[in-house]
Coordinates of C-alpha atoms in Angstrom, one line a residue:
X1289 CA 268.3 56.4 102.9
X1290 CA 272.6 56.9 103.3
X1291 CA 274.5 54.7 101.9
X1292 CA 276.0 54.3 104.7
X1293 CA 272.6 52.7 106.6
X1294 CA 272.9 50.1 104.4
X1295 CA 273.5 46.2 104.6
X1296 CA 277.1 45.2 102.9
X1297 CA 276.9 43.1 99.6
X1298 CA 278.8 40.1 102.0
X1299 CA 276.2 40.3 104.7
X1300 CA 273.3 40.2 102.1
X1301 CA 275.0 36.8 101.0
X1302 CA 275.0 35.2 104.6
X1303 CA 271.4 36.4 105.3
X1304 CA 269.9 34.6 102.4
X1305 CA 272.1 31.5 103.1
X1306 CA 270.1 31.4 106.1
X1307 CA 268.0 28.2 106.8
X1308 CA 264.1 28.5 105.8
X1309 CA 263.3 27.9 109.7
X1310 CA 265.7 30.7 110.8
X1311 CA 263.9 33.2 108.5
X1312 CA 260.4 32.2 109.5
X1313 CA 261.6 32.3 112.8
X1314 CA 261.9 36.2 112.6
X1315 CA 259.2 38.7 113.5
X1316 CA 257.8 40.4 109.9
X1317 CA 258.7 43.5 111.2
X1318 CA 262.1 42.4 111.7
X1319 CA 262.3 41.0 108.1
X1320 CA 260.9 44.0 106.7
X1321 CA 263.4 46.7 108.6
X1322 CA 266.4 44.2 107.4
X1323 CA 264.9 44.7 103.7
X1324 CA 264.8 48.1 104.4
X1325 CA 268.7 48.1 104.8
X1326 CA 269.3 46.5 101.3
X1327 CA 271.1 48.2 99.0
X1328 CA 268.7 48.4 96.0
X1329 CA 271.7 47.1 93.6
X1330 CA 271.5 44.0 95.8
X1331 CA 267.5 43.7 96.6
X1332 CA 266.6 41.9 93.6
X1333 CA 269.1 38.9 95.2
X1334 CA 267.6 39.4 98.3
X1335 CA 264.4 38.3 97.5
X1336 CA 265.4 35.2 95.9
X1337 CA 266.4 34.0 99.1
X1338 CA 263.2 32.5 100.6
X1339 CA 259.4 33.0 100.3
X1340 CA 259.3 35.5 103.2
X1341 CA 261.5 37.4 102.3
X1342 CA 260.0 37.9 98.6
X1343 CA 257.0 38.8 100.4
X1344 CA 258.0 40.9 102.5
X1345 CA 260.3 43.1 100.2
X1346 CA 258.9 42.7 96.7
X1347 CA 256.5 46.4 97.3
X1348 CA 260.0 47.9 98.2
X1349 CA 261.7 46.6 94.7
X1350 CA 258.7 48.4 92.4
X1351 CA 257.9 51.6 95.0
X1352 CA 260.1 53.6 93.0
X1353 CA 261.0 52.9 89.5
X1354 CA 263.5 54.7 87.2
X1355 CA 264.0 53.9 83.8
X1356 CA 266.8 54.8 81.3
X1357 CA 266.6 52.8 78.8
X1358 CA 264.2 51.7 75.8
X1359 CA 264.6 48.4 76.3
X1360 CA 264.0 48.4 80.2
X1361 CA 260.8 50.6 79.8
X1362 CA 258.9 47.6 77.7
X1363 CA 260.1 45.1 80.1
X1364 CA 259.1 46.5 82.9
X1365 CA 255.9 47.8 81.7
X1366 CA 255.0 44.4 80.2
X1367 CA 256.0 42.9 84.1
X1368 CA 253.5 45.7 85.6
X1369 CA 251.1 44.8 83.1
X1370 CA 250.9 41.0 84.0
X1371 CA 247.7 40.5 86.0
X1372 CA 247.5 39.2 89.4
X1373 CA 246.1 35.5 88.8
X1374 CA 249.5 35.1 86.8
X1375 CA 252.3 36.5 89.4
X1376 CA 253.9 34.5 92.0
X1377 CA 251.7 34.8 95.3
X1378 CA 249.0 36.7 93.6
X1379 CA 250.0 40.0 93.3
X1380 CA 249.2 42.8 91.3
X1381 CA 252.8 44.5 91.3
X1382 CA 251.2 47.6 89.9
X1383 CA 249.7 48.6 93.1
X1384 CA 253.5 48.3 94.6
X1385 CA 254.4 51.5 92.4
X1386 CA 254.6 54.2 94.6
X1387 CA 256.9 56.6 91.9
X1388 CA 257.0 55.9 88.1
X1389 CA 259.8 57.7 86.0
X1390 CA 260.4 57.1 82.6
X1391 CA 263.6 59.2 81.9
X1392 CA 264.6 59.8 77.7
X1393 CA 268.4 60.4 77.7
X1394 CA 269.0 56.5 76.0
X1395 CA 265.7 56.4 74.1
X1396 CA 267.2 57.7 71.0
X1397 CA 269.4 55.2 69.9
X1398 CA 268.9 53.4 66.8
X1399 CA 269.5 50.0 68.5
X1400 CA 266.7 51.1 70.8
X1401 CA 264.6 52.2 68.0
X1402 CA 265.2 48.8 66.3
X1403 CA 264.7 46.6 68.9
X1404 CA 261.1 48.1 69.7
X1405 CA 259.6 50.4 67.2
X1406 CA 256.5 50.6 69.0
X1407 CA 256.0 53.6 71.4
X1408 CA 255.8 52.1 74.9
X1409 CA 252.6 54.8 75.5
X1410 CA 249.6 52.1 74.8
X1411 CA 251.4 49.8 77.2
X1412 CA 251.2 52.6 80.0
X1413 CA 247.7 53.9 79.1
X1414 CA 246.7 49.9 79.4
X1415 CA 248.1 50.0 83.0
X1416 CA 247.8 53.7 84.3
X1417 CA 244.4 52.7 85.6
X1418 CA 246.0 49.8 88.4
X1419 CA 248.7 52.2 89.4
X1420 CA 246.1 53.2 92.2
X1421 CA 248.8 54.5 94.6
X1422 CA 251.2 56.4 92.6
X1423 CA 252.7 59.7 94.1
X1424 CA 254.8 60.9 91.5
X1425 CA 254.8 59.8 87.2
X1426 CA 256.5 61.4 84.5
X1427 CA 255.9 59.8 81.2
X1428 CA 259.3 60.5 79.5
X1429 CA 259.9 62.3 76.3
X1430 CA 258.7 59.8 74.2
X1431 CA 255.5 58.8 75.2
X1432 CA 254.2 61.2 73.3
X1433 CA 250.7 60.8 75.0
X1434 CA 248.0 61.0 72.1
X1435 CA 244.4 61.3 72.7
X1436 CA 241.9 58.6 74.5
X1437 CA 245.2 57.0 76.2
X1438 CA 247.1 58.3 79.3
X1439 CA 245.5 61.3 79.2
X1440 CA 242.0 60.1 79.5
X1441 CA 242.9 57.7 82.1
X1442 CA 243.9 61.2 84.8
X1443 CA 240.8 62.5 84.0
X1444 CA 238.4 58.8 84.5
X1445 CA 241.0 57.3 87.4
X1446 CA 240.8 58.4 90.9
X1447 CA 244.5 59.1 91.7
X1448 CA 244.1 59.8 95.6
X1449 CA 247.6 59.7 96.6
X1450 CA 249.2 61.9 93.0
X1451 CA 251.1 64.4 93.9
X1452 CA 253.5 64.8 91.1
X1453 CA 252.5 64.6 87.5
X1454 CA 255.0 65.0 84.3
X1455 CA 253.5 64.9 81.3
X1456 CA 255.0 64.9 77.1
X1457 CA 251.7 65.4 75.0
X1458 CA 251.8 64.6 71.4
X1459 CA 250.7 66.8 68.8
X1460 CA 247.0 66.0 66.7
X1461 CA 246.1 67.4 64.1
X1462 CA 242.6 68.2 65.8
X1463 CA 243.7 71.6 67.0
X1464 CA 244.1 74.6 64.9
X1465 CA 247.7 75.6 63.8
X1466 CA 246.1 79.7 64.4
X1467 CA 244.8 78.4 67.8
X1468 CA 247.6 80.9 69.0
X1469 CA 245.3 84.1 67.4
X1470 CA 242.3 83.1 69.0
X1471 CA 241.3 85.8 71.3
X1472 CA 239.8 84.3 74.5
X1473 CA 237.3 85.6 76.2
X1474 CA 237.6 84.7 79.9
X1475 CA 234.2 84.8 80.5
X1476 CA 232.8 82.4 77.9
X1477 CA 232.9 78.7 78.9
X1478 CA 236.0 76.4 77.6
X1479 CA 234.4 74.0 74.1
X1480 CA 233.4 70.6 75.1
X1481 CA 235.2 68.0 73.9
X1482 CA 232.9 65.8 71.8
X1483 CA 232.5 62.7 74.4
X1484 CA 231.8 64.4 77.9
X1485 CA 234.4 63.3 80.1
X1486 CA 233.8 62.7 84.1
X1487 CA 235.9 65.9 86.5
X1488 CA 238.9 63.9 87.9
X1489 CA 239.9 63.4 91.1
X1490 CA 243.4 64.3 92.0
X1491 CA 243.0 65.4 95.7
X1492 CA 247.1 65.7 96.5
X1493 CA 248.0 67.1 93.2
X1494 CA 250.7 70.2 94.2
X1495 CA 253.2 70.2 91.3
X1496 CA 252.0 69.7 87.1
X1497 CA 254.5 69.8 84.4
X1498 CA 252.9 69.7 80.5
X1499 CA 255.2 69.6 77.6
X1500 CA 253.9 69.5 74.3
X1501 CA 256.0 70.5 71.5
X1502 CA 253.3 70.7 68.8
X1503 CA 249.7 71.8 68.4
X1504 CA 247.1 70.0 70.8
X1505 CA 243.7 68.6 69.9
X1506 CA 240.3 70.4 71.3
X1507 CA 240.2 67.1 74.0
X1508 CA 243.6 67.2 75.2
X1509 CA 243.0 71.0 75.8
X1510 CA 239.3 69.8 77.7
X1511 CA 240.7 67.3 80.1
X1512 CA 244.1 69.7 80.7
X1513 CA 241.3 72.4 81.6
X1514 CA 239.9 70.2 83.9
X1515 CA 243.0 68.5 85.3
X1516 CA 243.6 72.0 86.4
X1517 CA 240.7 72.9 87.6
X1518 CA 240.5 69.3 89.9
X1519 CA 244.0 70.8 91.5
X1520 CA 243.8 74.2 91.2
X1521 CA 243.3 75.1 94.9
X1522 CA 246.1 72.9 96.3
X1523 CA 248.8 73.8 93.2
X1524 CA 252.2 74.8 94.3
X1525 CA 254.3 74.0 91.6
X1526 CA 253.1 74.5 87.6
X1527 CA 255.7 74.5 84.4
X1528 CA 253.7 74.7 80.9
X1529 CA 256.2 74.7 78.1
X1530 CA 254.2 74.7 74.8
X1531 CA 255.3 75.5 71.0
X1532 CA 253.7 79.1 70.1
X1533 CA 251.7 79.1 72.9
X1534 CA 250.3 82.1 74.0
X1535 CA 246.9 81.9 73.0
X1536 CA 246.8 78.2 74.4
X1537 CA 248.0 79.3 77.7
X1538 CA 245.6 82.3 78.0
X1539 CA 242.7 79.9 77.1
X1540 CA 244.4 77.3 79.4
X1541 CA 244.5 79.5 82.9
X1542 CA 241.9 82.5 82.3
X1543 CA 239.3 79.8 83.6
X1544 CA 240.9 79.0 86.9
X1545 CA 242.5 80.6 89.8
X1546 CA 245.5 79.5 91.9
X1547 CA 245.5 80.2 95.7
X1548 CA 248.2 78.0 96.3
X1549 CA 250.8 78.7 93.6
X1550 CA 254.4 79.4 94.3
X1551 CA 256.7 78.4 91.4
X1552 CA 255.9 79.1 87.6
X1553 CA 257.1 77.7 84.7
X1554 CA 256.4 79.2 81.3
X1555 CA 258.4 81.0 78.2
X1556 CA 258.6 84.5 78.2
X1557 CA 256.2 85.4 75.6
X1558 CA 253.6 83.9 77.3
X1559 CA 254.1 86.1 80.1
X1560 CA 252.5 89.2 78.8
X1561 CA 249.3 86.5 77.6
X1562 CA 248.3 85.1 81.1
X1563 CA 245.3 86.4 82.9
X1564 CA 245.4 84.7 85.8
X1565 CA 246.6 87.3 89.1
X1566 CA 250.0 85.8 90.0
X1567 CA 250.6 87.9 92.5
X1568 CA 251.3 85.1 95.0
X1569 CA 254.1 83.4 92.5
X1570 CA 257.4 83.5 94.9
X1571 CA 260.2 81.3 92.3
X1572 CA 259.9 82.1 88.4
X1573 CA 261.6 80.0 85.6
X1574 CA 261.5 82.0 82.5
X1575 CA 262.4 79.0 79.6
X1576 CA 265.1 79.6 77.4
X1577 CA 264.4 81.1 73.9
X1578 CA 266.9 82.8 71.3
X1579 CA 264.2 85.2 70.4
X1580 CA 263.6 86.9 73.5
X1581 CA 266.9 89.1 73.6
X1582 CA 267.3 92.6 74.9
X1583 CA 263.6 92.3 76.2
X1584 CA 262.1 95.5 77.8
X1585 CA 262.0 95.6 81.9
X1586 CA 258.7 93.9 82.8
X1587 CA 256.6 96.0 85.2
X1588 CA 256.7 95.4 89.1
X1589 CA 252.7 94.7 88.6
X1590 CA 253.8 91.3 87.3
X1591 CA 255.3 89.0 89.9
X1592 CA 255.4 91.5 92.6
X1593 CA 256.5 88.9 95.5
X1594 CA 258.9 87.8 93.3
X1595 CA 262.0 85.8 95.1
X1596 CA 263.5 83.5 92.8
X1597 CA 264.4 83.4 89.2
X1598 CA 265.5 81.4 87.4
X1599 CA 266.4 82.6 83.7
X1600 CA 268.9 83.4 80.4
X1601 CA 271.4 86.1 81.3
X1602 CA 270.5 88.3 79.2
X1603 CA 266.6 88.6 80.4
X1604 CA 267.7 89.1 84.1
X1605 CA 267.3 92.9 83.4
X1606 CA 263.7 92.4 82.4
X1607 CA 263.3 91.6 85.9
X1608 CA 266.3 93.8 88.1
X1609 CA 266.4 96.9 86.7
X1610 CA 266.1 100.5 87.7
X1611 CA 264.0 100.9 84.8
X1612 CA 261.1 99.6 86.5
X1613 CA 258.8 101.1 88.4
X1614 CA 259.6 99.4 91.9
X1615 CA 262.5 96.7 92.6
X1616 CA 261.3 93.3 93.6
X1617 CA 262.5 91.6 96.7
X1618 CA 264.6 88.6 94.5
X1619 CA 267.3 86.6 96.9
X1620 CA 268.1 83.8 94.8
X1621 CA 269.3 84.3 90.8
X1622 CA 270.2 80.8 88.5
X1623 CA 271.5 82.1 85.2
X1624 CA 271.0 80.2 81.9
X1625 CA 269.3 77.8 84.7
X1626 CA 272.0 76.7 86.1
X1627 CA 271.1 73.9 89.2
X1628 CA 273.6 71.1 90.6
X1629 CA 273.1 67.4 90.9
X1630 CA 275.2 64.0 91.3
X1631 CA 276.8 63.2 87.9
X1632 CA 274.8 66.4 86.1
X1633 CA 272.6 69.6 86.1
X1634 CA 271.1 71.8 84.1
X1635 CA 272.1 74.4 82.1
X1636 CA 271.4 76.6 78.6
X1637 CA 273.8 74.7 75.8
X1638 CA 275.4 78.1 74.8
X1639 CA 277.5 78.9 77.9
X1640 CA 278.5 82.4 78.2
X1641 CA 281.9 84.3 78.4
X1642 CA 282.8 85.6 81.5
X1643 CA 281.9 89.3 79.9
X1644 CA 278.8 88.7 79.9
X1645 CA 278.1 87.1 83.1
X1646 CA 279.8 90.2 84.8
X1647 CA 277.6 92.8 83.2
X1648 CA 274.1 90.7 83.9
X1649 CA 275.6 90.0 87.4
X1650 CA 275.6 94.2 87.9
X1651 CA 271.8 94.1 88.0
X1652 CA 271.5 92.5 91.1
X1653 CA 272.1 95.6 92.8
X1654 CA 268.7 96.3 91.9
X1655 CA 267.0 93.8 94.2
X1656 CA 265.0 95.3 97.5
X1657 CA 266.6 92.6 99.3
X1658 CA 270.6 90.8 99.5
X1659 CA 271.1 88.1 96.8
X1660 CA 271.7 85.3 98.9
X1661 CA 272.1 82.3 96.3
X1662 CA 273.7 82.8 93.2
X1663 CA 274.0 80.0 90.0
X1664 CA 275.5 80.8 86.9
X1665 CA 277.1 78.9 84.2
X1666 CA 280.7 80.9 82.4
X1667 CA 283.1 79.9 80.0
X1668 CA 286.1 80.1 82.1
X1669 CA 286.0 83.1 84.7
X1670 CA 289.7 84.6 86.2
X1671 CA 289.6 84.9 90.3
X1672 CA 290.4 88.7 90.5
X1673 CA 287.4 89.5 88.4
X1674 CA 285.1 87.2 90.3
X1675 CA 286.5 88.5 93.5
X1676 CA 285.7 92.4 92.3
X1677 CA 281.5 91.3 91.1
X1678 CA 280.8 89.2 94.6
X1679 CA 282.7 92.3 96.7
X1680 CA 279.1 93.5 96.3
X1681 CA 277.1 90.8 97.3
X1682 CA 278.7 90.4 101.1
X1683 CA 275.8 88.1 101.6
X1684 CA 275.6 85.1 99.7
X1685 CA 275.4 82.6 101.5
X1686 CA 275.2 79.9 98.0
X1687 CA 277.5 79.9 94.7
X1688 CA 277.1 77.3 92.0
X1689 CA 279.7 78.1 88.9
X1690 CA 279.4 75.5 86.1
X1691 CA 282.4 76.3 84.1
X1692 CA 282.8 74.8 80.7
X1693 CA 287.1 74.7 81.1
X1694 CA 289.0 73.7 84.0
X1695 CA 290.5 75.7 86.1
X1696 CA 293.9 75.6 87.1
X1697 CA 295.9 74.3 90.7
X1698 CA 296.8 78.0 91.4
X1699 CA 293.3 79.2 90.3
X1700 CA 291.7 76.7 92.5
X1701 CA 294.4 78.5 95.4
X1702 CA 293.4 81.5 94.8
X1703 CA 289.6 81.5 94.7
X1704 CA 290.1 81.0 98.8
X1705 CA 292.7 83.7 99.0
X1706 CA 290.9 86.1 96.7
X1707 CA 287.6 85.7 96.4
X1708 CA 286.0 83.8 99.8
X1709 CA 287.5 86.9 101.9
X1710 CA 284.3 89.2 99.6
X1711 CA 281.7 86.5 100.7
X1712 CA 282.1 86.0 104.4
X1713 CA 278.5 84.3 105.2
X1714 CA 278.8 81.7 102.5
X1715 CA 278.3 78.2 103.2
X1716 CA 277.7 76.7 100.2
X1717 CA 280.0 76.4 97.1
X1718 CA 279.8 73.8 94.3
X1719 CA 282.3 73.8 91.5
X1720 CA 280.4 71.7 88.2
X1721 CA 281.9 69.6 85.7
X1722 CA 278.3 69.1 84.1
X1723 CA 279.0 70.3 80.8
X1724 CA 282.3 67.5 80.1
X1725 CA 279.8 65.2 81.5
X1726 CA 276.8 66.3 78.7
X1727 CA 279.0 65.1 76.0
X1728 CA 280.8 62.1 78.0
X1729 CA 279.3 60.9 81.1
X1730 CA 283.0 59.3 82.6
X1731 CA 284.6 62.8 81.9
X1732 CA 285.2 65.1 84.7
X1733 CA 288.1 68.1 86.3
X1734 CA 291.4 67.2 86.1
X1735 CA 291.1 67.5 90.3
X1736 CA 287.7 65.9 90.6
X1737 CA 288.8 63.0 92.3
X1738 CA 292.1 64.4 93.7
X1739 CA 291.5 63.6 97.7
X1740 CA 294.4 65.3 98.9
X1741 CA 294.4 68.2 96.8
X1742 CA 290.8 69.1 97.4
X1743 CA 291.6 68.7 101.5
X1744 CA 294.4 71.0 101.3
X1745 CA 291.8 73.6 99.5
X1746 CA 289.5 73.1 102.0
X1747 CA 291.8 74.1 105.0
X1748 CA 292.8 76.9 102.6
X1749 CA 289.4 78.3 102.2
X1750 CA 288.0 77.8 105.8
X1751 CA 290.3 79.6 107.1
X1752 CA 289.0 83.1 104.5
X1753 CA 285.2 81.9 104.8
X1754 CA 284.8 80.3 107.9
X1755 CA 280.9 79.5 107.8
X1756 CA 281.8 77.2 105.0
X1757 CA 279.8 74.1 105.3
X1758 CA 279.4 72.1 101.8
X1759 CA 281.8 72.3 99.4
X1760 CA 282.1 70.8 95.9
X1761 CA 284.7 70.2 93.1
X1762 CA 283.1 68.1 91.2
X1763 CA 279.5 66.4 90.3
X1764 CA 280.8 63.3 91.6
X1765 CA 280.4 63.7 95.2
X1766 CA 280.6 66.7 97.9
X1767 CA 282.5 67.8 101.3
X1768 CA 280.8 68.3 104.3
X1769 CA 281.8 70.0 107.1
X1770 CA 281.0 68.3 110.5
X1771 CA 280.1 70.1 113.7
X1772 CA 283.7 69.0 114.8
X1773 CA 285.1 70.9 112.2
X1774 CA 286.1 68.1 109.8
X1775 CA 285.4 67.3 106.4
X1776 CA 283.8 64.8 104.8
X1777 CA 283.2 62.9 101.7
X1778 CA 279.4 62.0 100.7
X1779 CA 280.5 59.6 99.1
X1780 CA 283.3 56.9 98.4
X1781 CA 285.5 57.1 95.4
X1782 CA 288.2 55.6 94.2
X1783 CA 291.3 58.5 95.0
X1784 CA 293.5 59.8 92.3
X1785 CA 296.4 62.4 92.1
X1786 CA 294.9 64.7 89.0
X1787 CA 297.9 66.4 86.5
X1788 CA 297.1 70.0 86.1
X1789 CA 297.1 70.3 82.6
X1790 CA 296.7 74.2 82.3
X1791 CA 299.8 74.8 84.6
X1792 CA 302.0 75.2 81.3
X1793 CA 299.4 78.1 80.0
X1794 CA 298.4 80.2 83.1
X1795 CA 301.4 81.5 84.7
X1796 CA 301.8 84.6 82.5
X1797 CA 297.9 84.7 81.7
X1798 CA 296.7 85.0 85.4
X1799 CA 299.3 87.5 86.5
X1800 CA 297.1 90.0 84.1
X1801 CA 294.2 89.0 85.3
X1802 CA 293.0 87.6 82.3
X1803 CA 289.8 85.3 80.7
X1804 CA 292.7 83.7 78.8
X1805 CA 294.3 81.8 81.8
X1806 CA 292.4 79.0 81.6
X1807 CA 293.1 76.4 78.8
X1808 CA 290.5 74.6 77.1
X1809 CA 292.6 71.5 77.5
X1810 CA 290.2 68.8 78.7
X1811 CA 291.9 65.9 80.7
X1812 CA 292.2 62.4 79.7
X1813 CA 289.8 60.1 82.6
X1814 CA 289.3 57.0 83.5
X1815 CA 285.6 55.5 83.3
X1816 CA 283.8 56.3 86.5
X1817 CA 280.4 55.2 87.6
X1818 CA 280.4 51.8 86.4
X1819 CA 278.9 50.7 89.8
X1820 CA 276.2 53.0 89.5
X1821 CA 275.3 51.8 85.7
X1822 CA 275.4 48.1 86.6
X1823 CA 273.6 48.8 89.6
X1824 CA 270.9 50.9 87.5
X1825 CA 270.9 47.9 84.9
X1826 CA 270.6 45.0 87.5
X1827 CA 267.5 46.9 88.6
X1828 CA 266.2 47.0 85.3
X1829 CA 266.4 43.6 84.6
X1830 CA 264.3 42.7 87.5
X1831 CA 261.7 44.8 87.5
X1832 CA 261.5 44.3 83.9
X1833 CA 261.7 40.9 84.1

């Protein structure tokens, strides 16, 4: 839901100052659509209002939950875990939970740590079995799911409506640190685990994601194998990232077939390990390893319907290369996996130079088909020699750059004068300032909230690539372009006019056409987001509490 469907904070106020009679007054339906309209910042004040009200709107407050912090995890998970007979009106707030995700990027700070030195994972295992309607659960980083707990409970509880599952596994001693040499044979059965454990029923499961860091015990491998098989005709989506694990994935999918797989997640030496025909795989993300340079091209028997990839720059020619022995038919390339999102992304930690990024960015002449979107992450990249790489791709339609300097007013100029005119069917470009945010989340571009600046841009480069559509300078929010031709925030900020600190350095430097005319200078900001934070932390506190 927009923002911009939803009730105003002042409004919220004079709806619960309604009388008790008014309310009741109201169709359910009617209550339930106003509810609907509540900012989820504000819900928790909502429902204080009356009895009706909490009622009706209380399944809305815990149908998605998303926690950030330690703290909020135990709350909440001790709330959840409170049994019916002992919550207001008799409800088991458990089966409200429609999305459960435990996120890890506060868990590791020593107040945290302190404050509850327990892991929070017996607490979920105690109430994974009443989450009967869950559609989506990750676990978080630090569950560190051992054996007997969550785990168990996928393979003993019928999840009918699952259709995401994220999973950290903790390591056990139980399983072999030379698991990895074991040759499997694919047509031997997979060990039994010592206590036979019933086939679980996971009827929407389409997308699995297993991390486990260390070596697994023989159970967590039996009820993996058989969460697996339960979903393997319906998979679409499956990322396995394991420590030295190439024997574990062979053993893990040389038992099953997947009909339904599109998208593949795995590290490259696993590759050349899996058994399983994935002829069918269409999106690829190759994981990031330090070890796998200058790999040799992989043959076109392996992923031959191949579309997307997502990978380091320096494997992309194990996959575009006229090397191999026929080109696949890849439109869409993320280097270091790059990917836009509010406030973040993702991307490798050890951002290229633009050097490079232009030599990996010559293989994709060796696609059978146009690259049409194109993410990459760079140092600091010069608009001439951007403009001379994408004067061979005329049809991208998509660019992400995540650039870890900021570039200049004139640079920012001539990117529409220069290097839209090579691109004339993109509709998509998204500047990111993700990496000043990895270090400090209220950093951003000197421009990023520089209204005016970034409409006199926009004119600039709509008139050089007129199918221009979304644009972005920043994390914070985007520009879209209307069917009337006029562009548009998604979102409200708070306007300022940004000082170019780079103008002092670039003048000469640009003229040459040089990697140099970008400063490293990184702008002083004022804190941003607080809204979103105490709107995340007002949350917390009442589903946790």
């Amino acid at each position: 839901m927009d923002e911009c469907d939803t009730i105003p904070r002042c409004l919220v106020t004079k709806i619960c100052d309604m009388g008790h009679d008014s309310i009741c007054a109201l169709p359910v339906e009617l209550v339930l659509d106003i509810s609907s309209l509540v900012r989820r910042a504000d819900l928790p004040a909502f429902l204080l209002a009356n009895r009706i009200i909490n009622m009706v709107g209380t399944p809305r407050l815990y149908s998605k939950i998303e926690l950030y912090d330690l703290a909020a995890v135990h709350a909440c998970l001790n709330t959840l875990k409170t049994f019916p007979q002992n919550t207001s009106f008799g409800r088991d707030l458990a089966q409200f939970v429609r999305i459960l995700l435990i996120h890890t990027d506060c868990m590791f700070l020593p107040s945290d740590i302190r404050r509850h030195p327990q892991p929070f994972e017996p607490l979920l295992a105690e109430i994974a079995p009443r989450l009967v309607n869950l559609q989506r659960l990750r676990t978080g980083e630090q569950a560190q799911l051992a054996e007997n707990n969550v785990l168990d409970v996928l393979g003993t509880t019928p999840y009918s409506q699952l259709e995401i599952l994220e999973l950290e596994l903790g390591s056990s001693s139980d399983f072999p640190d030379h698991f990895n040499e074991i040759e499997v044979d694919s047509s031997s059965d997979p060990p039994e685990s010592n206590t036979p454990l019933p086939s679980p029923c996971l009827p929407k499961l389409n997308s699995l994601r297993i991390r486990a860091p260390g070596p697994l015990s023989g159970r967590q491998v039996c009820v993996l194998h058989d969460v697996l098989g339960a979903a393997s005709a319906q998979l679409h989506s499956l990322a396995l990232s394991v420590s030295a694990s190439s024997g574990f994935l062979t053993f893990l999918l040389c038992f099953t077939q997947f009909p339904s797989l599109k998208h593949l997640e795995v590290q490259w030496r696993s590759i050349p390990h899996i058994t399983t025909s994935m002829g069918n795989i269409r999106s690829l993300l190759v994981e990031f390893s330090p070890a796998d340079h200058d790999l040799e091209p992989l043959s076109s028997a392996f992923f031959p319907a191949l579309e997307e990839i997502a990978c380091a720059h320096y494997n992309i020619s194990a996959f575009l290369s006229p090397a191999t022995d026929g080109y696949r038919s890849i439109h869409t390339v993320a280097l270091d996996h790059a990917s836009y999102e509010r406030n973040g992304g993702r991307f490798l930690e050890l951002i290229p130079p633009w050097a490079d990024v232009a030599d990996t960015l010559k293989c994709l002449k060796y696609s059978a088909v146009p690259i049409r979107h194109l993410r990459f992450c760079v140092t600091r990249v010069n608009a001439q020699s951007l403009a001379s790489v994408l004067s061979e791709l005329k049809e991208l339609e998509s660019l992400l750059m995540i650039l870890d300097s900021q570039p200049s007013r004139d640079t920012l100029a001539e990117w529409g004068t220069t290097v839209l005119p090579q691109v004339p069917r993109l509709h998509t470009l998204l500047i990111s300032d993700a990496v000043l945010k990895y270090d400090y989340w209220d950093s951003r571009f000197w421009f990023a909230r520089d209204v005016e600046l970034q409409r006199t841009l926009l004119d600039g480069y709509v008139r050089y690539a007129p199918a221009l559509r979304l644009v972005a300078f920043t994390t914070e929010f985007e520009w879209e372009r209307g069917v009337d031709g006029e562009w548009r925030m998604t979102e409200d900020v708070e306007a300022e006019v940004g000082t170019d600190l780079m103008e002092k350095d670039v003048d000469s430097d640009e003229s040459e056409g040089s990697d140099e005319a970008f400063g490293d200078e990184e702008t002083d900001s004022d804190e941003s987001g607080e809204s979103t934070e105490d709107e995340q932390a007002d949350e917390d506190d009442a589903i946790g509490g």
